[in-house]
Amino acid sequence: DQQVKQNSPSLSVQEGRISILNCDYTNSMFDYFLWYKKYPAEGPTFLISISSIKDKNEDGRFTVFLNKSAKHLSLHIVPSQPGDSAVYFCAASAYYGGSQGNLIFGKGTKLSVKP
Amino acid sequence: EAQVTQNPRYLITVTGKKLTVTCSQNMNHEYMSWYRQDPGLGLRQIYYSMNVEVTDKGDVPEGYKVSRKEKRNFPLILESPSPNQTSLYFCASSSRKGTGSYNEQFFGPGTRLTVL
């Protein structure tokens, strides 16, 4: 059973517009959420994260929103740039036993930003 | 430079021929992990290690072994590879603090394995 779901395998956006990538989760114990970005032939790199005590975290052009009641988070990229074209993975973790647990990843969404 | 390295980056082998993919990190991280990435399935955890001599199964451990004899190294061993282990493999590491704050994982560049 998938605990972290990214229901859109791909997304195409025009340069300069907003990109919105969505992620849903089922495990109410998750308390930390991360977005990773992956270019072809490279490993994933950390992009932005949010703790469950917040509903928004912003870092430059990237903002992550968390709606705990809906078990939904989204990543907004404004404005989108061609260099943002990559696969984006949503990941979640639960805190237990004195430390943060393993990351559970979604299947990823491939973002294409067209010039 | 802080990094996670994997070797080899590409490997083509045949069914049943034992192989090892090495992983090394220079950040003194306690936590290390192996993932495989397959089309339509995302990243799935194979094994992880909380510290030296402490390893545990992830979501898809069948057909794999690991060891953690040193803090910096976490090799992935396929004793008898099969075609269904053809995949893209990533090693990752992070520090582990018991404070409740999450420490992001740093990923290696990946190893593309093909088992014929």
JSON list of N, CA and C in Angstrom, two decimals, chain A residues 56-109:
[
{"chain": "A", "resi": 56, "resn": "LYS", "atom": "N", "xyz": [3.57, 26.07, 5.97]},
{"chain": "A", "resi": 56, "resn": "LYS", "atom": "CA", "xyz": [4.23, 26.66, 4.81]},
{"chain": "A", "resi": 56, "resn": "LYS", "atom": "C", "xyz": [5.71, 26.85, 5.10]},
{"chain": "A", "resi": 57, "resn": "ASN", "atom": "N", "xyz": [6.50, 26.58, 4.08]},
{"chain": "A", "resi": 57, "resn": "ASN", "atom": "CA", "xyz": [7.93, 26.88, 4.17]},
{"chain": "A", "resi": 57, "resn": "ASN", "atom": "C", "xyz": [8.40, 27.37, 2.81]},
{"chain": "A", "resi": 58, "resn": "GLU", "atom": "N", "xyz": [9.15, 28.45, 2.83]},
{"chain": "A", "resi": 58, "resn": "GLU", "atom": "CA", "xyz": [9.54, 29.12, 1.60]},
{"chain": "A", "resi": 58, "resn": "GLU", "atom": "C", "xyz": [11.06, 29.23, 1.50]},
{"chain": "A", "resi": 59, "resn": "ASP", "atom": "N", "xyz": [11.56, 28.99, 0.31]},
{"chain": "A", "resi": 59, "resn": "ASP", "atom": "CA", "xyz": [12.99, 29.14, 0.07]},
{"chain": "A", "resi": 59, "resn": "ASP", "atom": "C", "xyz": [13.18, 29.64, -1.36]},
{"chain": "A", "resi": 60, "resn": "GLY", "atom": "N", "xyz": [13.30, 30.95, -1.48]},
{"chain": "A", "resi": 60, "resn": "GLY", "atom": "CA", "xyz": [13.47, 31.53, -2.81]},
{"chain": "A", "resi": 60, "resn": "GLY", "atom": "C", "xyz": [12.24, 31.29, -3.67]},
{"chain": "A", "resi": 61, "resn": "ARG", "atom": "N", "xyz": [12.45, 30.67, -4.82]},
{"chain": "A", "resi": 61, "resn": "ARG", "atom": "CA", "xyz": [11.33, 30.42, -5.74]},
{"chain": "A", "resi": 61, "resn": "ARG", "atom": "C", "xyz": [10.48, 29.21, -5.33]},
{"chain": "A", "resi": 62, "resn": "PHE", "atom": "N", "xyz": [10.92, 28.50, -4.32]},
{"chain": "A", "resi": 62, "resn": "PHE", "atom": "CA", "xyz": [10.26, 27.25, -3.93]},
{"chain": "A", "resi": 62, "resn": "PHE", "atom": "C", "xyz": [9.49, 27.43, -2.61]},
{"chain": "A", "resi": 63, "resn": "THR", "atom": "N", "xyz": [8.24, 27.00, -2.63]},
{"chain": "A", "resi": 63, "resn": "THR", "atom": "CA", "xyz": [7.41, 27.04, -1.43]},
{"chain": "A", "resi": 63, "resn": "THR", "atom": "C", "xyz": [6.71, 25.70, -1.30]},
{"chain": "A", "resi": 64, "resn": "VAL", "atom": "N", "xyz": [6.73, 25.16, -0.10]},
{"chain": "A", "resi": 64, "resn": "VAL", "atom": "CA", "xyz": [5.99, 23.92, 0.17]},
{"chain": "A", "resi": 64, "resn": "VAL", "atom": "C", "xyz": [4.86, 24.26, 1.12]},
{"chain": "A", "resi": 65, "resn": "PHE", "atom": "N", "xyz": [3.67, 23.76, 0.78]},
{"chain": "A", "resi": 65, "resn": "PHE", "atom": "CA", "xyz": [2.47, 23.94, 1.59]},
{"chain": "A", "resi": 65, "resn": "PHE", "atom": "C", "xyz": [2.05, 22.59, 2.14]},
{"chain": "A", "resi": 66, "resn": "LEU", "atom": "N", "xyz": [1.66, 22.58, 3.41]},
{"chain": "A", "resi": 66, "resn": "LEU", "atom": "CA", "xyz": [1.20, 21.35, 4.03]},
{"chain": "A", "resi": 66, "resn": "LEU", "atom": "C", "xyz": [-0.20, 21.53, 4.58]},
{"chain": "A", "resi": 67, "resn": "ASN", "atom": "N", "xyz": [-1.09, 20.64, 4.18]},
{"chain": "A", "resi": 67, "resn": "ASN", "atom": "CA", "xyz": [-2.46, 20.62, 4.70]},
{"chain": "A", "resi": 67, "resn": "ASN", "atom": "C", "xyz": [-2.65, 19.29, 5.43]},
{"chain": "A", "resi": 68, "resn": "LYS", "atom": "N", "xyz": [-2.46, 19.33, 6.74]},
{"chain": "A", "resi": 68, "resn": "LYS", "atom": "CA", "xyz": [-2.47, 18.09, 7.53]},
{"chain": "A", "resi": 68, "resn": "LYS", "atom": "C", "xyz": [-3.85, 17.43, 7.53]},
{"chain": "A", "resi": 69, "resn": "SER", "atom": "N", "xyz": [-4.89, 18.22, 7.57]},
{"chain": "A", "resi": 69, "resn": "SER", "atom": "CA", "xyz": [-6.23, 17.63, 7.64]},
{"chain": "A", "resi": 69, "resn": "SER", "atom": "C", "xyz": [-6.54, 16.85, 6.36]},
{"chain": "A", "resi": 70, "resn": "ALA", "atom": "N", "xyz": [-6.01, 17.34, 5.24]},
{"chain": "A", "resi": 70, "resn": "ALA", "atom": "CA", "xyz": [-6.23, 16.67, 3.96]},
{"chain": "A", "resi": 70, "resn": "ALA", "atom": "C", "xyz": [-5.12, 15.67, 3.65]},
{"chain": "A", "resi": 71, "resn": "LYS", "atom": "N", "xyz": [-4.09, 15.62, 4.49]},
{"chain": "A", "resi": 71, "resn": "LYS", "atom": "CA", "xyz": [-2.91, 14.78, 4.25]},
{"chain": "A", "resi": 71, "resn": "LYS", "atom": "C", "xyz": [-2.36, 15.06, 2.85]},
{"chain": "A", "resi": 72, "resn": "HIS", "atom": "N", "xyz": [-2.13, 16.30, 2.61]},
{"chain": "A", "resi": 72, "resn": "HIS", "atom": "CA", "xyz": [-1.72, 16.76, 1.28]},
{"chain": "A", "resi": 72, "resn": "HIS", "atom": "C", "xyz": [-0.64, 17.81, 1.40]},
{"chain": "A", "resi": 73, "resn": "LEU", "atom": "N", "xyz": [0.37, 17.70, 0.54]},
{"chain": "A", "resi": 73, "resn": "LEU", "atom": "CA", "xyz": [1.34, 18.78, 0.44]},
{"chain": "A", "resi": 73, "resn": "LEU", "atom": "C", "xyz": [1.60, 19.10, -1.02]},
{"chain": "A", "resi": 74, "resn": "SER", "atom": "N", "xyz": [2.05, 20.31, -1.24]},
{"chain": "A", "resi": 74, "resn": "SER", "atom": "CA", "xyz": [2.32, 20.73, -2.61]},
{"chain": "A", "resi": 74, "resn": "SER", "atom": "C", "xyz": [3.59, 21.56, -2.64]},
{"chain": "A", "resi": 75, "resn": "LEU", "atom": "N", "xyz": [4.25, 21.49, -3.78]},
{"chain": "A", "resi": 75, "resn": "LEU", "atom": "CA", "xyz": [5.45, 22.28, -4.02]},
{"chain": "A", "resi": 75, "resn": "LEU", "atom": "C", "xyz": [5.14, 23.28, -5.13]},
{"chain": "A", "resi": 76, "resn": "HIS", "atom": "N", "xyz": [5.35, 24.56, -4.83]},
{"chain": "A", "resi": 76, "resn": "HIS", "atom": "CA", "xyz": [5.12, 25.62, -5.81]},
{"chain": "A", "resi": 76, "resn": "HIS", "atom": "C", "xyz": [6.47, 26.18, -6.25]},
{"chain": "A", "resi": 77, "resn": "ILE", "atom": "N", "xyz": [6.62, 26.31, -7.54]},
{"chain": "A", "resi": 77, "resn": "ILE", "atom": "CA", "xyz": [7.84, 26.90, -8.09]},
{"chain": "A", "resi": 77, "resn": "ILE", "atom": "C", "xyz": [7.43, 28.13, -8.90]},
{"chain": "A", "resi": 78, "resn": "VAL", "atom": "N", "xyz": [7.88, 29.30, -8.43]},
{"chain": "A", "resi": 78, "resn": "VAL", "atom": "CA", "xyz": [7.49, 30.54, -9.09]},
{"chain": "A", "resi": 78, "resn": "VAL", "atom": "C", "xyz": [8.68, 31.50, -9.15]},
{"chain": "A", "resi": 79, "resn": "PRO", "atom": "N", "xyz": [9.07, 32.01, -10.33]},
{"chain": "A", "resi": 79, "resn": "PRO", "atom": "CA", "xyz": [8.61, 31.55, -11.63]},
{"chain": "A", "resi": 79, "resn": "PRO", "atom": "C", "xyz": [9.37, 30.30, -12.06]},
{"chain": "A", "resi": 80, "resn": "SER", "atom": "N", "xyz": [8.76, 29.48, -12.85]},
{"chain": "A", "resi": 80, "resn": "SER", "atom": "CA", "xyz": [9.43, 28.28, -13.34]},
{"chain": "A", "resi": 80, "resn": "SER", "atom": "C", "xyz": [10.48, 28.63, -14.38]},
{"chain": "A", "resi": 81, "resn": "GLN", "atom": "N", "xyz": [11.58, 27.88, -14.35]},
{"chain": "A", "resi": 81, "resn": "GLN", "atom": "CA", "xyz": [12.68, 28.10, -15.28]},
{"chain": "A", "resi": 81, "resn": "GLN", "atom": "C", "xyz": [13.01, 26.78, -15.98]},
{"chain": "A", "resi": 82, "resn": "PRO", "atom": "N", "xyz": [13.55, 26.84, -17.19]},
{"chain": "A", "resi": 82, "resn": "PRO", "atom": "CA", "xyz": [13.90, 25.59, -17.89]},
{"chain": "A", "resi": 82, "resn": "PRO", "atom": "C", "xyz": [14.82, 24.69, -17.07]},
{"chain": "A", "resi": 83, "resn": "GLY", "atom": "N", "xyz": [15.69, 25.26, -16.27]},
{"chain": "A", "resi": 83, "resn": "GLY", "atom": "CA", "xyz": [16.59, 24.48, -15.41]},
{"chain": "A", "resi": 83, "resn": "GLY", "atom": "C", "xyz": [15.87, 23.72, -14.31]},
{"chain": "A", "resi": 84, "resn": "ASP", "atom": "N", "xyz": [14.59, 24.03, -14.10]},
{"chain": "A", "resi": 84, "resn": "ASP", "atom": "CA", "xyz": [13.80, 23.30, -13.10]},
{"chain": "A", "resi": 84, "resn": "ASP", "atom": "C", "xyz": [13.29, 21.97, -13.66]},
{"chain": "A", "resi": 85, "resn": "SER", "atom": "N", "xyz": [13.47, 21.75, -14.94]},
{"chain": "A", "resi": 85, "resn": "SER", "atom": "CA", "xyz": [13.01, 20.51, -15.56]},
{"chain": "A", "resi": 85, "resn": "SER", "atom": "C", "xyz": [13.77, 19.34, -14.94]},
{"chain": "A", "resi": 86, "resn": "ALA", "atom": "N", "xyz": [13.04, 18.46, -14.27]},
{"chain": "A", "resi": 86, "resn": "ALA", "atom": "CA", "xyz": [13.64, 17.35, -13.52]},
{"chain": "A", "resi": 86, "resn": "ALA", "atom": "C", "xyz": [12.51, 16.47, -13.00]},
{"chain": "A", "resi": 87, "resn": "VAL", "atom": "N", "xyz": [12.87, 15.39, -12.35]},
{"chain": "A", "resi": 87, "resn": "VAL", "atom": "CA", "xyz": [11.88, 14.58, -11.64]},
{"chain": "A", "resi": 87, "resn": "VAL", "atom": "C", "xyz": [11.89, 15.02, -10.18]},
{"chain": "A", "resi": 88, "resn": "TYR", "atom": "N", "xyz": [10.71, 15.25, -9.64]},
{"chain": "A", "resi": 88, "resn": "TYR", "atom": "CA", "xyz": [10.58, 15.70, -8.26]},
{"chain": "A", "resi": 88, "resn": "TYR", "atom": "C", "xyz": [9.94, 14.59, -7.43]},
{"chain": "A", "resi": 89, "resn": "PHE", "atom": "N", "xyz": [10.63, 14.24, -6.35]},
{"chain": "A", "resi": 89, "resn": "PHE", "atom": "CA", "xyz": [10.14, 13.21, -5.44]},
{"chain": "A", "resi": 89, "resn": "PHE", "atom": "C", "xyz": [9.67, 13.84, -4.14]},
{"chain": "A", "resi": 90, "resn": "CYS", "atom": "N", "xyz": [8.51, 13.45, -3.71]},
{"chain": "A", "resi": 90, "resn": "CYS", "atom": "CA", "xyz": [8.00, 13.80, -2.40]},
{"chain": "A", "resi": 90, "resn": "CYS", "atom": "C", "xyz": [8.40, 12.67, -1.45]},
{"chain": "A", "resi": 91, "resn": "ALA", "atom": "N", "xyz": [8.78, 13.00, -0.22]},
{"chain": "A", "resi": 91, "resn": "ALA", "atom": "CA", "xyz": [9.15, 11.97, 0.75]},
{"chain": "A", "resi": 91, "resn": "ALA", "atom": "C", "xyz": [8.63, 12.37, 2.12]},
{"chain": "A", "resi": 92, "resn": "ALA", "atom": "N", "xyz": [8.39, 11.37, 2.94]},
{"chain": "A", "resi": 92, "resn": "ALA", "atom": "CA", "xyz": [7.84, 11.62, 4.28]},
{"chain": "A", "resi": 92, "resn": "ALA", "atom": "C", "xyz": [8.51, 10.71, 5.30]},
{"chain": "A", "resi": 93, "resn": "SER", "atom": "N", "xyz": [8.48, 11.16, 6.53]},
{"chain": "A", "resi": 93, "resn": "SER", "atom": "CA", "xyz": [9.13, 10.42, 7.61]},
{"chain": "A", "resi": 93, "resn": "SER", "atom": "C", "xyz": [8.35, 10.61, 8.91]},
{"chain": "A", "resi": 94, "resn": "ALA", "atom": "N", "xyz": [8.43, 9.61, 9.77]},
{"chain": "A", "resi": 94, "resn": "ALA", "atom": "CA", "xyz": [7.77, 9.70, 11.07]},
{"chain": "A", "resi": 94, "resn": "ALA", "atom": "C", "xyz": [8.83, 9.62, 12.16]},
{"chain": "A", "resi": 95, "resn": "TYR", "atom": "N", "xyz": [8.63, 10.35, 13.22]},
{"chain": "A", "resi": 95, "resn": "TYR", "atom": "CA", "xyz": [9.59, 10.35, 14.34]},
{"chain": "A", "resi": 95, "resn": "TYR", "atom": "C", "xyz": [9.17, 9.28, 15.34]},
{"chain": "A", "resi": 96, "resn": "TYR", "atom": "N", "xyz": [10.07, 8.40, 15.67]},
{"chain": "A", "resi": 96, "resn": "TYR", "atom": "CA", "xyz": [9.80, 7.40, 16.70]},
{"chain": "A", "resi": 96, "resn": "TYR", "atom": "C", "xyz": [11.10, 6.86, 17.23]},
{"chain": "A", "resi": 97, "resn": "GLY", "atom": "N", "xyz": [11.04, 6.30, 18.44]},
{"chain": "A", "resi": 97, "resn": "GLY", "atom": "CA", "xyz": [12.21, 5.66, 19.02]},
{"chain": "A", "resi": 97, "resn": "GLY", "atom": "C", "xyz": [13.39, 6.59, 19.22]},
{"chain": "A", "resi": 98, "resn": "GLY", "atom": "N", "xyz": [13.13, 7.88, 19.35]},
{"chain": "A", "resi": 98, "resn": "GLY", "atom": "CA", "xyz": [14.21, 8.81, 19.62]},
{"chain": "A", "resi": 98, "resn": "GLY", "atom": "C", "xyz": [14.89, 9.39, 18.41]},
{"chain": "A", "resi": 99, "resn": "SER", "atom": "N", "xyz": [14.42, 9.04, 17.24]},
{"chain": "A", "resi": 99, "resn": "SER", "atom": "CA", "xyz": [15.02, 9.63, 16.04]},
{"chain": "A", "resi": 99, "resn": "SER", "atom": "C", "xyz": [14.02, 9.57, 14.89]},
{"chain": "A", "resi": 100, "resn": "GLN", "atom": "N", "xyz": [14.34, 10.29, 13.84]},
{"chain": "A", "resi": 100, "resn": "GLN", "atom": "CA", "xyz": [13.45, 10.30, 12.68]},
{"chain": "A", "resi": 100, "resn": "GLN", "atom": "C", "xyz": [13.58, 8.99, 11.92]},
{"chain": "A", "resi": 101, "resn": "GLY", "atom": "N", "xyz": [12.45, 8.47, 11.48]},
{"chain": "A", "resi": 101, "resn": "GLY", "atom": "CA", "xyz": [12.44, 7.19, 10.79]},
{"chain": "A", "resi": 101, "resn": "GLY", "atom": "C", "xyz": [12.87, 7.30, 9.35]},
{"chain": "A", "resi": 102, "resn": "ASN", "atom": "N", "xyz": [12.83, 6.17, 8.66]},
{"chain": "A", "resi": 102, "resn": "ASN", "atom": "CA", "xyz": [13.25, 6.12, 7.27]},
{"chain": "A", "resi": 102, "resn": "ASN", "atom": "C", "xyz": [12.33, 6.94, 6.38]},
{"chain": "A", "resi": 103, "resn": "LEU", "atom": "N", "xyz": [12.90, 7.42, 5.28]},
{"chain": "A", "resi": 103, "resn": "LEU", "atom": "CA", "xyz": [12.11, 8.17, 4.31]},
{"chain": "A", "resi": 103, "resn": "LEU", "atom": "C", "xyz": [11.28, 7.22, 3.46]},
{"chain": "A", "resi": 104, "resn": "ILE", "atom": "N", "xyz": [10.04, 7.59, 3.23]},
{"chain": "A", "resi": 104, "resn": "ILE", "atom": "CA", "xyz": [9.16, 6.89, 2.30]},
{"chain": "A", "resi": 104, "resn": "ILE", "atom": "C", "xyz": [8.94, 7.83, 1.12]},
{"chain": "A", "resi": 105, "resn": "PHE", "atom": "N", "xyz": [9.30, 7.36, -0.07]},
{"chain": "A", "resi": 105, "resn": "PHE", "atom": "CA", "xyz": [9.24, 8.21, -1.26]},
{"chain": "A", "resi": 105, "resn": "PHE", "atom": "C", "xyz": [8.00, 7.95, -2.09]},
{"chain": "A", "resi": 106, "resn": "GLY", "atom": "N", "xyz": [7.53, 8.98, -2.76]},
{"chain": "A", "resi": 106, "resn": "GLY", "atom": "CA", "xyz": [6.53, 8.83, -3.80]},
{"chain": "A", "resi": 106, "resn": "GLY", "atom": "C", "xyz": [7.20, 8.38, -5.09]},
{"chain": "A", "resi": 107, "resn": "LYS", "atom": "N", "xyz": [6.39, 8.18, -6.14]},
{"chain": "A", "resi": 107, "resn": "LYS", "atom": "CA", "xyz": [6.92, 7.66, -7.39]},
{"chain": "A", "resi": 107, "resn": "LYS", "atom": "C", "xyz": [7.57, 8.74, -8.25]},
{"chain": "A", "resi": 108, "resn": "GLY", "atom": "N", "xyz": [7.34, 9.99, -7.90]},
{"chain": "A", "resi": 108, "resn": "GLY", "atom": "CA", "xyz": [7.97, 11.08, -8.64]},
{"chain": "A", "resi": 108, "resn": "GLY", "atom": "C", "xyz": [7.06, 11.70, -9.68]},
{"chain": "A", "resi": 109, "resn": "THR", "atom": "N", "xyz": [7.30, 12.97, -9.96]},
{"chain": "A", "resi": 109, "resn": "THR", "atom": "CA", "xyz": [6.61, 13.71, -11.03]},
{"chain": "A", "resi": 109, "resn": "THR", "atom": "C", "xyz": [7.68, 14.35, -11.90]}
]
